[in-house]
mmCIF file of C-alpha atoms and ligand atoms in Angstrom:
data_model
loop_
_atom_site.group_PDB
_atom_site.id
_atom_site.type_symbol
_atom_site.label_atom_id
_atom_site.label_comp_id
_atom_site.label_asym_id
_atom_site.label_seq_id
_atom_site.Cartn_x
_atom_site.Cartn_y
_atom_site.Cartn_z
ATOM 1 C CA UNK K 1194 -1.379 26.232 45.440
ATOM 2 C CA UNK K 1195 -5.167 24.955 45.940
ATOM 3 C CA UNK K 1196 -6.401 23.318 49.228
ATOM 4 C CA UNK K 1197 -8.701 19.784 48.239
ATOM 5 C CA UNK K 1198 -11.693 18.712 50.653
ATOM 6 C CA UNK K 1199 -12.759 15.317 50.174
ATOM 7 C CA UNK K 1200 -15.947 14.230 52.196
ATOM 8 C CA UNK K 1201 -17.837 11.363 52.567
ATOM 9 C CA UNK K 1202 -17.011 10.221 48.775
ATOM 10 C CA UNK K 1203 -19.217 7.451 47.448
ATOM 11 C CA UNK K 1204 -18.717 6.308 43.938
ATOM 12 C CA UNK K 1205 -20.991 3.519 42.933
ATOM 13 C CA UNK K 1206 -20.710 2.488 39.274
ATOM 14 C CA UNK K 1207 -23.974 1.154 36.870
ATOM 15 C CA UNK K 1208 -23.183 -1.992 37.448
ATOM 16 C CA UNK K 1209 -23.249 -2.259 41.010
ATOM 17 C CA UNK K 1210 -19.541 -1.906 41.889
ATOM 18 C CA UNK K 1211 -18.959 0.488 44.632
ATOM 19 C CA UNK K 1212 -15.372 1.841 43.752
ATOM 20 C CA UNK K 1213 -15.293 4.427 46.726
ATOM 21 C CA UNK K 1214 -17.059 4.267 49.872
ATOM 22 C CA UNK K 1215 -17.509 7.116 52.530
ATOM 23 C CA UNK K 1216 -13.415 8.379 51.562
ATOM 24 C CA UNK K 1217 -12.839 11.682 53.257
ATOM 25 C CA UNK K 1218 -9.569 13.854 53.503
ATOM 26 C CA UNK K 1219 -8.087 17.107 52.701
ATOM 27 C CA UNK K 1220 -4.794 18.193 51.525
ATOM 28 C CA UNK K 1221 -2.810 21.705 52.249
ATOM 29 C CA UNK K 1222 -1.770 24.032 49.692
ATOM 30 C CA UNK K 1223 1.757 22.251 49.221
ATOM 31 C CA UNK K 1224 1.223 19.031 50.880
ATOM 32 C CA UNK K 1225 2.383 16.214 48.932
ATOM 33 C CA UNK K 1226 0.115 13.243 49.241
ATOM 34 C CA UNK K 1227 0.711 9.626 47.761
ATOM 35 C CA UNK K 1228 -2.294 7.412 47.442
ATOM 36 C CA UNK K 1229 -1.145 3.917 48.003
ATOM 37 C CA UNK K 1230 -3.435 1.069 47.027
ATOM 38 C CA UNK K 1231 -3.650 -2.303 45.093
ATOM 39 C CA UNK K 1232 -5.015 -3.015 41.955
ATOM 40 C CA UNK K 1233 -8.902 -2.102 42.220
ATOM 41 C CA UNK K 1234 -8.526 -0.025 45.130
ATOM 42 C CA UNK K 1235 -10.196 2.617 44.051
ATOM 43 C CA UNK K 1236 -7.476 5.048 43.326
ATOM 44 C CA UNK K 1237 -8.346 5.928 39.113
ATOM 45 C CA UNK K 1238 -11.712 6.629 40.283
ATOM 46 C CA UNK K 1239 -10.666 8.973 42.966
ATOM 47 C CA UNK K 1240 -8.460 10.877 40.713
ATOM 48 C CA UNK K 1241 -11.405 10.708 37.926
ATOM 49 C CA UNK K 1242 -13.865 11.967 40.493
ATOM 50 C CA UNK K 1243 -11.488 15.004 41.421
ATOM 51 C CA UNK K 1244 -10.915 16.061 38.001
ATOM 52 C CA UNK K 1245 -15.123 15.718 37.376
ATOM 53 C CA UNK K 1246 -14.749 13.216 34.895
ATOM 54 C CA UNK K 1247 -16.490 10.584 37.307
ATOM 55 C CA UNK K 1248 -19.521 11.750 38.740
ATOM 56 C CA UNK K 1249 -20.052 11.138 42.720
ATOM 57 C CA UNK K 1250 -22.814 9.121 43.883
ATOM 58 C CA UNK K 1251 -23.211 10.840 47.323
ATOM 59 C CA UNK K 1252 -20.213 12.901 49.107
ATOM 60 C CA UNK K 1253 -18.371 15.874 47.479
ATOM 61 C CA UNK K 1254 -15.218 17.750 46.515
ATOM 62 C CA UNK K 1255 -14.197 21.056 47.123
ATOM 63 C CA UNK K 1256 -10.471 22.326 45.603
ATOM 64 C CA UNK K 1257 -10.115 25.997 46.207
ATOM 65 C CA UNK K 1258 -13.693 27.668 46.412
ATOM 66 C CA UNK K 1259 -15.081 25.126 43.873
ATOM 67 C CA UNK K 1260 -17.690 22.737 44.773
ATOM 68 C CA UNK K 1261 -17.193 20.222 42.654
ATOM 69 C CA UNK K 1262 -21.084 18.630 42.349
ATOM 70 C CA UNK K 1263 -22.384 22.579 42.145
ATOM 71 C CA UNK K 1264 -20.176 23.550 39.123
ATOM 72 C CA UNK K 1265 -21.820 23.776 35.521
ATOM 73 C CA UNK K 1266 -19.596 22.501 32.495
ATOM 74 C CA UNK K 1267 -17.868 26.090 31.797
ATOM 75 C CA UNK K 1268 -17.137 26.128 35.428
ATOM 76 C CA UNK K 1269 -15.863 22.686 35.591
ATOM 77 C CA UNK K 1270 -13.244 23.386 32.500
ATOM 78 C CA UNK K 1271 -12.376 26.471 34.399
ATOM 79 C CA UNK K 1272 -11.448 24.257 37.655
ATOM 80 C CA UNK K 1273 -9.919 21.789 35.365
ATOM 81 C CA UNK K 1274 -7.481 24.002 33.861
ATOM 82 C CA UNK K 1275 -5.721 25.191 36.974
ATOM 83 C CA UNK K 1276 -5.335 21.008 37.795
ATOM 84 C CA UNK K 1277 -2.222 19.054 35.933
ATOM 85 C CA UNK K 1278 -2.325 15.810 34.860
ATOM 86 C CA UNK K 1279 0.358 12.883 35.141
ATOM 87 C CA UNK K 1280 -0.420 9.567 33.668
ATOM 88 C CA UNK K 1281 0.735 5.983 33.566
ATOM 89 C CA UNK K 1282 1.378 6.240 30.057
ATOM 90 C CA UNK K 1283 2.283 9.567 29.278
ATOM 91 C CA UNK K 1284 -0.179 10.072 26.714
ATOM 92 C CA UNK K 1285 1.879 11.986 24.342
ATOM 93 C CA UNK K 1286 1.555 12.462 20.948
ATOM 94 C CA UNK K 1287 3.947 10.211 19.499
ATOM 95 C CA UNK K 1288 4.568 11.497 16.001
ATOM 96 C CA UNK K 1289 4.784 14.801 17.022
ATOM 97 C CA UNK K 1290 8.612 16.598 18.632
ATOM 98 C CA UNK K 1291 8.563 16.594 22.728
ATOM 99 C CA UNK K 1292 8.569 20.661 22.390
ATOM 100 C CA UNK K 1293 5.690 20.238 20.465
ATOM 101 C CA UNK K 1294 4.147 18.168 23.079
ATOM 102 C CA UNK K 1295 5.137 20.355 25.436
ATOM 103 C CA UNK K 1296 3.575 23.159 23.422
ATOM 104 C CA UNK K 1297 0.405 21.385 23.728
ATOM 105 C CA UNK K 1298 0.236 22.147 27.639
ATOM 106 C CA UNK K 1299 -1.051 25.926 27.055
ATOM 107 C CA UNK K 1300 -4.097 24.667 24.920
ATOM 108 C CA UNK K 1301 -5.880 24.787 28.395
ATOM 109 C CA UNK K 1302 -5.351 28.264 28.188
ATOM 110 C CA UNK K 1303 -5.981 29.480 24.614
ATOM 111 C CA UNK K 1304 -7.821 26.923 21.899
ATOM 112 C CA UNK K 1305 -6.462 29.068 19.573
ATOM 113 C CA UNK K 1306 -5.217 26.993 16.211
ATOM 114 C CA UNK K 1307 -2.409 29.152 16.721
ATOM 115 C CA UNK K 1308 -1.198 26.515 19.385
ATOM 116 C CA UNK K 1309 -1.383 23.926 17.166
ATOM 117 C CA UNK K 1310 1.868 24.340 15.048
ATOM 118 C CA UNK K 1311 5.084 25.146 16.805
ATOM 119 C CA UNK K 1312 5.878 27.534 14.133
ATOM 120 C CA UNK K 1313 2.311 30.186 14.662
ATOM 121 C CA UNK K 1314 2.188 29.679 18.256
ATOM 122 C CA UNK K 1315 3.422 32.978 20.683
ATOM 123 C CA UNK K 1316 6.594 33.397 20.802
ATOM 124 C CA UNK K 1317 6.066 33.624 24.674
ATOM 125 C CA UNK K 1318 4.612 29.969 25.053
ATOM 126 C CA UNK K 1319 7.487 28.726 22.863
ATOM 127 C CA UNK K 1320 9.546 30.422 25.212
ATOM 128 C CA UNK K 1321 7.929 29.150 27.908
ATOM 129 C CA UNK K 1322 7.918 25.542 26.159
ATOM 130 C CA UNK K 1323 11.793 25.441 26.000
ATOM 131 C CA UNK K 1324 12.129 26.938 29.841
ATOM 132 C CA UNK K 1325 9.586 23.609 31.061
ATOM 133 C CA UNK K 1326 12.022 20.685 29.040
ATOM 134 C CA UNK K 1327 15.276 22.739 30.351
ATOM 135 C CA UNK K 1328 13.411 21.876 33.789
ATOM 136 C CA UNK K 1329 13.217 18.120 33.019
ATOM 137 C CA UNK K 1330 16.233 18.369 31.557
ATOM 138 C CA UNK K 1331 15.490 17.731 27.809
ATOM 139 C CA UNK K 1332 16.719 21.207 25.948
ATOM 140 C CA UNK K 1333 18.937 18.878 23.992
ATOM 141 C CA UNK K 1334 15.676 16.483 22.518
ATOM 142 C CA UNK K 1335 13.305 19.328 22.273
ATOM 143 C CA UNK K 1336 13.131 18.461 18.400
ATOM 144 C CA UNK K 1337 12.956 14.522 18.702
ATOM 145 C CA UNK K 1338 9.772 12.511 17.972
ATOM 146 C CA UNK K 1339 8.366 11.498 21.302
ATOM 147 C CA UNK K 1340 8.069 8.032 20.133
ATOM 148 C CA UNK K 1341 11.368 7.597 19.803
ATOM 149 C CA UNK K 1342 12.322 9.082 23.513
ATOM 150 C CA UNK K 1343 13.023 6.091 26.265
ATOM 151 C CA UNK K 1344 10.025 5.580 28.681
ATOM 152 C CA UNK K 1345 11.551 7.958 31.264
ATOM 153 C CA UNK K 1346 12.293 11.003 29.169
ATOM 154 C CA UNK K 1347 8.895 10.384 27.476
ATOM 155 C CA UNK K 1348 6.889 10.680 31.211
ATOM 156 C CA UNK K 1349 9.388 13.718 32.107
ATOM 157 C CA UNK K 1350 8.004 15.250 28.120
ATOM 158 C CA UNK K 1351 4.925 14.789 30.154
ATOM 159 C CA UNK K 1352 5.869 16.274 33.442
ATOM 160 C CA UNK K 1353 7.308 19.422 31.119
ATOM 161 C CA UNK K 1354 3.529 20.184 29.361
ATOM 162 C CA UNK K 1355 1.467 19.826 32.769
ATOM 163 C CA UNK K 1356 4.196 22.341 33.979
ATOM 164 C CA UNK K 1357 3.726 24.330 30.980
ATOM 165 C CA UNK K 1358 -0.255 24.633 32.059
ATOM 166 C CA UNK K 1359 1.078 26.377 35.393
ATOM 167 C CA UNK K 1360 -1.370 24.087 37.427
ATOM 168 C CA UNK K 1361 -1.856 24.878 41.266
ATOM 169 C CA UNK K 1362 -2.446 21.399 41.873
ATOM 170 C CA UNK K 1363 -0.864 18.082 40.488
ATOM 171 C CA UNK K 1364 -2.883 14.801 40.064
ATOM 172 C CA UNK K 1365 -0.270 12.209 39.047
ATOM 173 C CA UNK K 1366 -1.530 8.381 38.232
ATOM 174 C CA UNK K 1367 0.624 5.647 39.075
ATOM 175 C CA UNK K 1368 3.415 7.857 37.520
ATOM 176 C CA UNK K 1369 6.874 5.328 37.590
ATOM 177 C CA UNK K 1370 4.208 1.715 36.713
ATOM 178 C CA UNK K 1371 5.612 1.753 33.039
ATOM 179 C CA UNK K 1372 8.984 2.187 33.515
ATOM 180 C CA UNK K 1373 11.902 0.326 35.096
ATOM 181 C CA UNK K 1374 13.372 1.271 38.844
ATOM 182 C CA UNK K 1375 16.526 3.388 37.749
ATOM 183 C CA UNK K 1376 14.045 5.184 35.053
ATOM 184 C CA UNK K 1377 11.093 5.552 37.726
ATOM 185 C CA UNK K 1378 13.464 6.729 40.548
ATOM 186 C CA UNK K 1379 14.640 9.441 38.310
ATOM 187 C CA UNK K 1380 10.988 10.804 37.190
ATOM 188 C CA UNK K 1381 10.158 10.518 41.070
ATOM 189 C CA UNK K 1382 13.093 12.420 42.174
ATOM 190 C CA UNK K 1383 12.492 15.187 39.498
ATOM 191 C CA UNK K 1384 8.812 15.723 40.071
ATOM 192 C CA UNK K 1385 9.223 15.912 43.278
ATOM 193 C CA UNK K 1386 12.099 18.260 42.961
ATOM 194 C CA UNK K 1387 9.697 20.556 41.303
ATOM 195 C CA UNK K 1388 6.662 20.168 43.452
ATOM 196 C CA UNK K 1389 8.648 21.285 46.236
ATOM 197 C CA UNK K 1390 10.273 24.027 44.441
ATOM 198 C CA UNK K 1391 7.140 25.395 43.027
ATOM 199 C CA UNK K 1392 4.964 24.430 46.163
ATOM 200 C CA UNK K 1393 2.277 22.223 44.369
ATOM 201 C CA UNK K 1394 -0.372 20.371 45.821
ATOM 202 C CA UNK K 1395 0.142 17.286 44.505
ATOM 203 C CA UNK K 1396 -1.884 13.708 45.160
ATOM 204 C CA UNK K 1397 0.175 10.660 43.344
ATOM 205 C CA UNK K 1398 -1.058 7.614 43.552
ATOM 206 C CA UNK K 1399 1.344 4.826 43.549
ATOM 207 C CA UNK K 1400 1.156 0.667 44.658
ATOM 208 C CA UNK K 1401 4.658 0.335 45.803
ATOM 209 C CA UNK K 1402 5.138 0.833 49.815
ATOM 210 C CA UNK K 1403 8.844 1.413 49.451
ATOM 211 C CA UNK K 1404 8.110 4.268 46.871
ATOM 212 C CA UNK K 1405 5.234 5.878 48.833
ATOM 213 C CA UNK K 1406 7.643 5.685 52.296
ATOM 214 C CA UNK K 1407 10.514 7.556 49.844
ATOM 215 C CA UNK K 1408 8.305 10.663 48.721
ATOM 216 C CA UNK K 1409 4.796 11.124 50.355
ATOM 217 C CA UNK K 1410 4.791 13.389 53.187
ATOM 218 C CA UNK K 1411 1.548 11.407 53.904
ATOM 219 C CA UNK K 1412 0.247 8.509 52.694
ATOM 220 C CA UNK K 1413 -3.318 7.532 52.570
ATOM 221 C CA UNK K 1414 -3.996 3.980 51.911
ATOM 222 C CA UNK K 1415 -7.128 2.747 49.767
ATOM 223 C CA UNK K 1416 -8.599 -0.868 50.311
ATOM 224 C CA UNK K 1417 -11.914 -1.518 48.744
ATOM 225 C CA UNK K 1418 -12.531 1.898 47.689
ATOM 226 C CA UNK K 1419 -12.008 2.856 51.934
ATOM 227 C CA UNK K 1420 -9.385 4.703 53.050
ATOM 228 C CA UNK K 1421 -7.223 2.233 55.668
ATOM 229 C CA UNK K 1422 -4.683 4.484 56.675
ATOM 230 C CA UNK K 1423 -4.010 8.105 56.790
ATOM 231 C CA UNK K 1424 -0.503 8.794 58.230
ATOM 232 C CA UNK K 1425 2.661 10.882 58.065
ATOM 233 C CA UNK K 1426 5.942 9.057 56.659
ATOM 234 C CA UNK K 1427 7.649 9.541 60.004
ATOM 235 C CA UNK K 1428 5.211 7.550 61.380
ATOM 236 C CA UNK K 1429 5.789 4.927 59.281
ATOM 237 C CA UNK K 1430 9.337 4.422 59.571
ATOM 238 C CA UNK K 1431 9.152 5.155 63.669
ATOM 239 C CA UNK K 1432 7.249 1.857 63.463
ATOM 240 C CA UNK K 1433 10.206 -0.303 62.190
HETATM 241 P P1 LIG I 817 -7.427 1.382 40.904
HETATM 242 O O1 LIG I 817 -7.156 2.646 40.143
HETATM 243 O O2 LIG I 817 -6.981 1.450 42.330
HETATM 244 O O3 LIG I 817 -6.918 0.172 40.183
HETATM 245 P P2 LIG I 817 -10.175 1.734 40.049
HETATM 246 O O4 LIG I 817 -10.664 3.027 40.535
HETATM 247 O O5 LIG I 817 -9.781 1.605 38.618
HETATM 248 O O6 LIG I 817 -9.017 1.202 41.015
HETATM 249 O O7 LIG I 817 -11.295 0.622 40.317
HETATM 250 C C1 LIG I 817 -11.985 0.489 41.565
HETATM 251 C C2 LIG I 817 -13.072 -0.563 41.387
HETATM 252 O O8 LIG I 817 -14.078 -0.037 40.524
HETATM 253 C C3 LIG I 817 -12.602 -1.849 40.735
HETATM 254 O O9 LIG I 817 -13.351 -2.903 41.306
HETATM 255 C C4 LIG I 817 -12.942 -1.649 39.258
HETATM 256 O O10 LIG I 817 -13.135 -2.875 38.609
HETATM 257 C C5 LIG I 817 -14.219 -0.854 39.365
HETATM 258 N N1 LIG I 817 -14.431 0.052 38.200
HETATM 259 C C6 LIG I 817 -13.580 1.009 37.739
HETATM 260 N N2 LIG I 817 -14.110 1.679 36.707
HETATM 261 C C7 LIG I 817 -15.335 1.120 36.515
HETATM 262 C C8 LIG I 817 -16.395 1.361 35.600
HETATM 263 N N3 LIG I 817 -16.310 2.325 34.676
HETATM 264 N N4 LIG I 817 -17.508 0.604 35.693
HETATM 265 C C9 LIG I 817 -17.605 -0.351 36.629
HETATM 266 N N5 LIG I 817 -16.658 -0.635 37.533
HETATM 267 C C10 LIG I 817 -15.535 0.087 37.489
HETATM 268 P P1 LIG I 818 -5.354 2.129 35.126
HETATM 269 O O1 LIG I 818 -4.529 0.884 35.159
HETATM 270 O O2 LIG I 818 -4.755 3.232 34.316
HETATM 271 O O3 LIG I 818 -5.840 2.560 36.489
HETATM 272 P P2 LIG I 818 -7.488 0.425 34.362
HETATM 273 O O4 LIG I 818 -6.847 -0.556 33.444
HETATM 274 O O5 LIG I 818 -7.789 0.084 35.782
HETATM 275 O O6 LIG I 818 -6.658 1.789 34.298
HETATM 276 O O7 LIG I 818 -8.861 0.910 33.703
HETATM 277 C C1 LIG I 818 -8.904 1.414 32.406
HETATM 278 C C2 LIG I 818 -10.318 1.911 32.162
HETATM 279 O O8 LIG I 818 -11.256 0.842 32.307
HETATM 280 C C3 LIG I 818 -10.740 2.981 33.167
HETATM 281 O O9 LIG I 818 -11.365 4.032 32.472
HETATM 282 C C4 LIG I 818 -11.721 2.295 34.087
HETATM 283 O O10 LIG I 818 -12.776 3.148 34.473
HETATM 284 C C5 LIG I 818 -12.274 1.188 33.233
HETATM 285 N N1 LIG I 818 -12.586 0.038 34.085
HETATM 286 C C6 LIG I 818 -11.801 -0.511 35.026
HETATM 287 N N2 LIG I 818 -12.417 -1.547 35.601
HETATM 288 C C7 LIG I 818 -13.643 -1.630 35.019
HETATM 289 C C8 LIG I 818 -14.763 -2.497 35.166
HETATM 290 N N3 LIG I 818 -14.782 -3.463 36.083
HETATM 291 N N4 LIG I 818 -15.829 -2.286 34.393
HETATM 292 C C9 LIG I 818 -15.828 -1.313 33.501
HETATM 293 N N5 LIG I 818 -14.808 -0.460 33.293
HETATM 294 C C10 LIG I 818 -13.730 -0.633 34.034
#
């Protein structure tokens, strides 16, 4: 678990575009926040920011004792490795087995070619690989090409390496966009399930309402890279 401080975040790009303006929150260790927004909200840039990919133009971000703007680029690996990573599109390795994929998820902890091939990695991480797709519940496709997994079991491959990294907190992009409803309520329901099993921080950013309502214990709501609402769910549905 890893407390995130978010203050007075400005992100203005090259060309003029300011994608965040003044955005400031915090999230408890465990609190699971959804970041609702349209298309061009802001939200990618956020998330980019947070993982120092993006660099802030004024504003900062602090996730456990790190200062985000102070850290040097060993540090900044060092903070990056205790964050997972969801995305859109999975970004697996398609010709390669899910368990290898999975595999994959302790490079952030050894670059070791060891962890390369299945067959000369630790026995412990393979171990460990099989325990994280009995959690999404894919022991039975371990060996399968990712490619040929549906959308679903592909993003829950996914969800099994970033729990193979052991993160402390969870950034998850617009996790259910590529899939369809019954697929995406699945994936939601399991991550979830495990974020509140494992008490992860987690910020998911999502542009369905409905969705956000269903899982977020609070939901912070971008518009024009400003944050337009920062509320509990009860809230919400008191309001009805
Ligand atoms: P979202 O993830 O909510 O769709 P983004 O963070 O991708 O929003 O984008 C926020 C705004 O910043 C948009 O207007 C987008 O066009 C702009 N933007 C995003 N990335 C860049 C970039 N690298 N250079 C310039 N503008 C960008
Ligand atoms: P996603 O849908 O996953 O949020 P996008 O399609 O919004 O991603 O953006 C894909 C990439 O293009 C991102 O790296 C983003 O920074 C970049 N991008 C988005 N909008 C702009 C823009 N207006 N100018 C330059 N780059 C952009």
């Amino acid at each position: 678990m890893l407390s995130l401080k978010i203050s007075g975040l400005t992100k203005v790009y090259l060309n003029g575009t300011t994608a965040l303006d003044q955005v400031s929150f915090s999230a408890q260790p465990g609190e699971g926040i959804v970041l609702l927004g349209a298309n061009g909200s802001g939200k990618s840039t956020l998330l980019r920011c947070i993982l120092g990919l993006e660099t802030a133009t004024s504003g900062d971000i602090c996730i456990g004792n790190w200062q985000i703007s102070q850290l040097n680029s060993q540090q900044l690996r060092q903070m990056r490795s205790q964050l997972g990573m969801v995305f859109q599109k999975f970004h697996l390795v398609g010709s390669l087995s899910a368990f290898h994929n999975v595999l994959h998820g302790a490079l952030g902890r050894s670059t070791s070619p060891r962890y390369w091939f299945p067959a000369t990695a630790p026995e412990i991480e393979r171990k460990r690989a099989m325990e994280c797709l009995d959690r999404v519940n894919l022991t039975h496709f371990a060996q399968q090409r990712a490619d040929t997994l549906s959308g679903g079991q592909q993003q829950r491959v996914a969800i099994a390496r970033t729990l193979m990294q052991n993160p402390k907190l969870i950034l998850v992009d617009e996790p259910v966009a590529s899939l369809d409803p019954q697929a995406g309520k699945e994936v939601m329901d399991l991550l979830w399930s495990i974020v509140r099993e494992q008490r992860l921080t987690v910020i998911c950013t999502l542009h369905q309402l409905a969705l956000a309502r269903e899982y977020g214990d609070r939901i912070i709501g971008l518009r024009d890279g400003k944050i337009q609402m920062d509320t509990t769910v009860n809230y919400l549905q008191d309001r009805d």
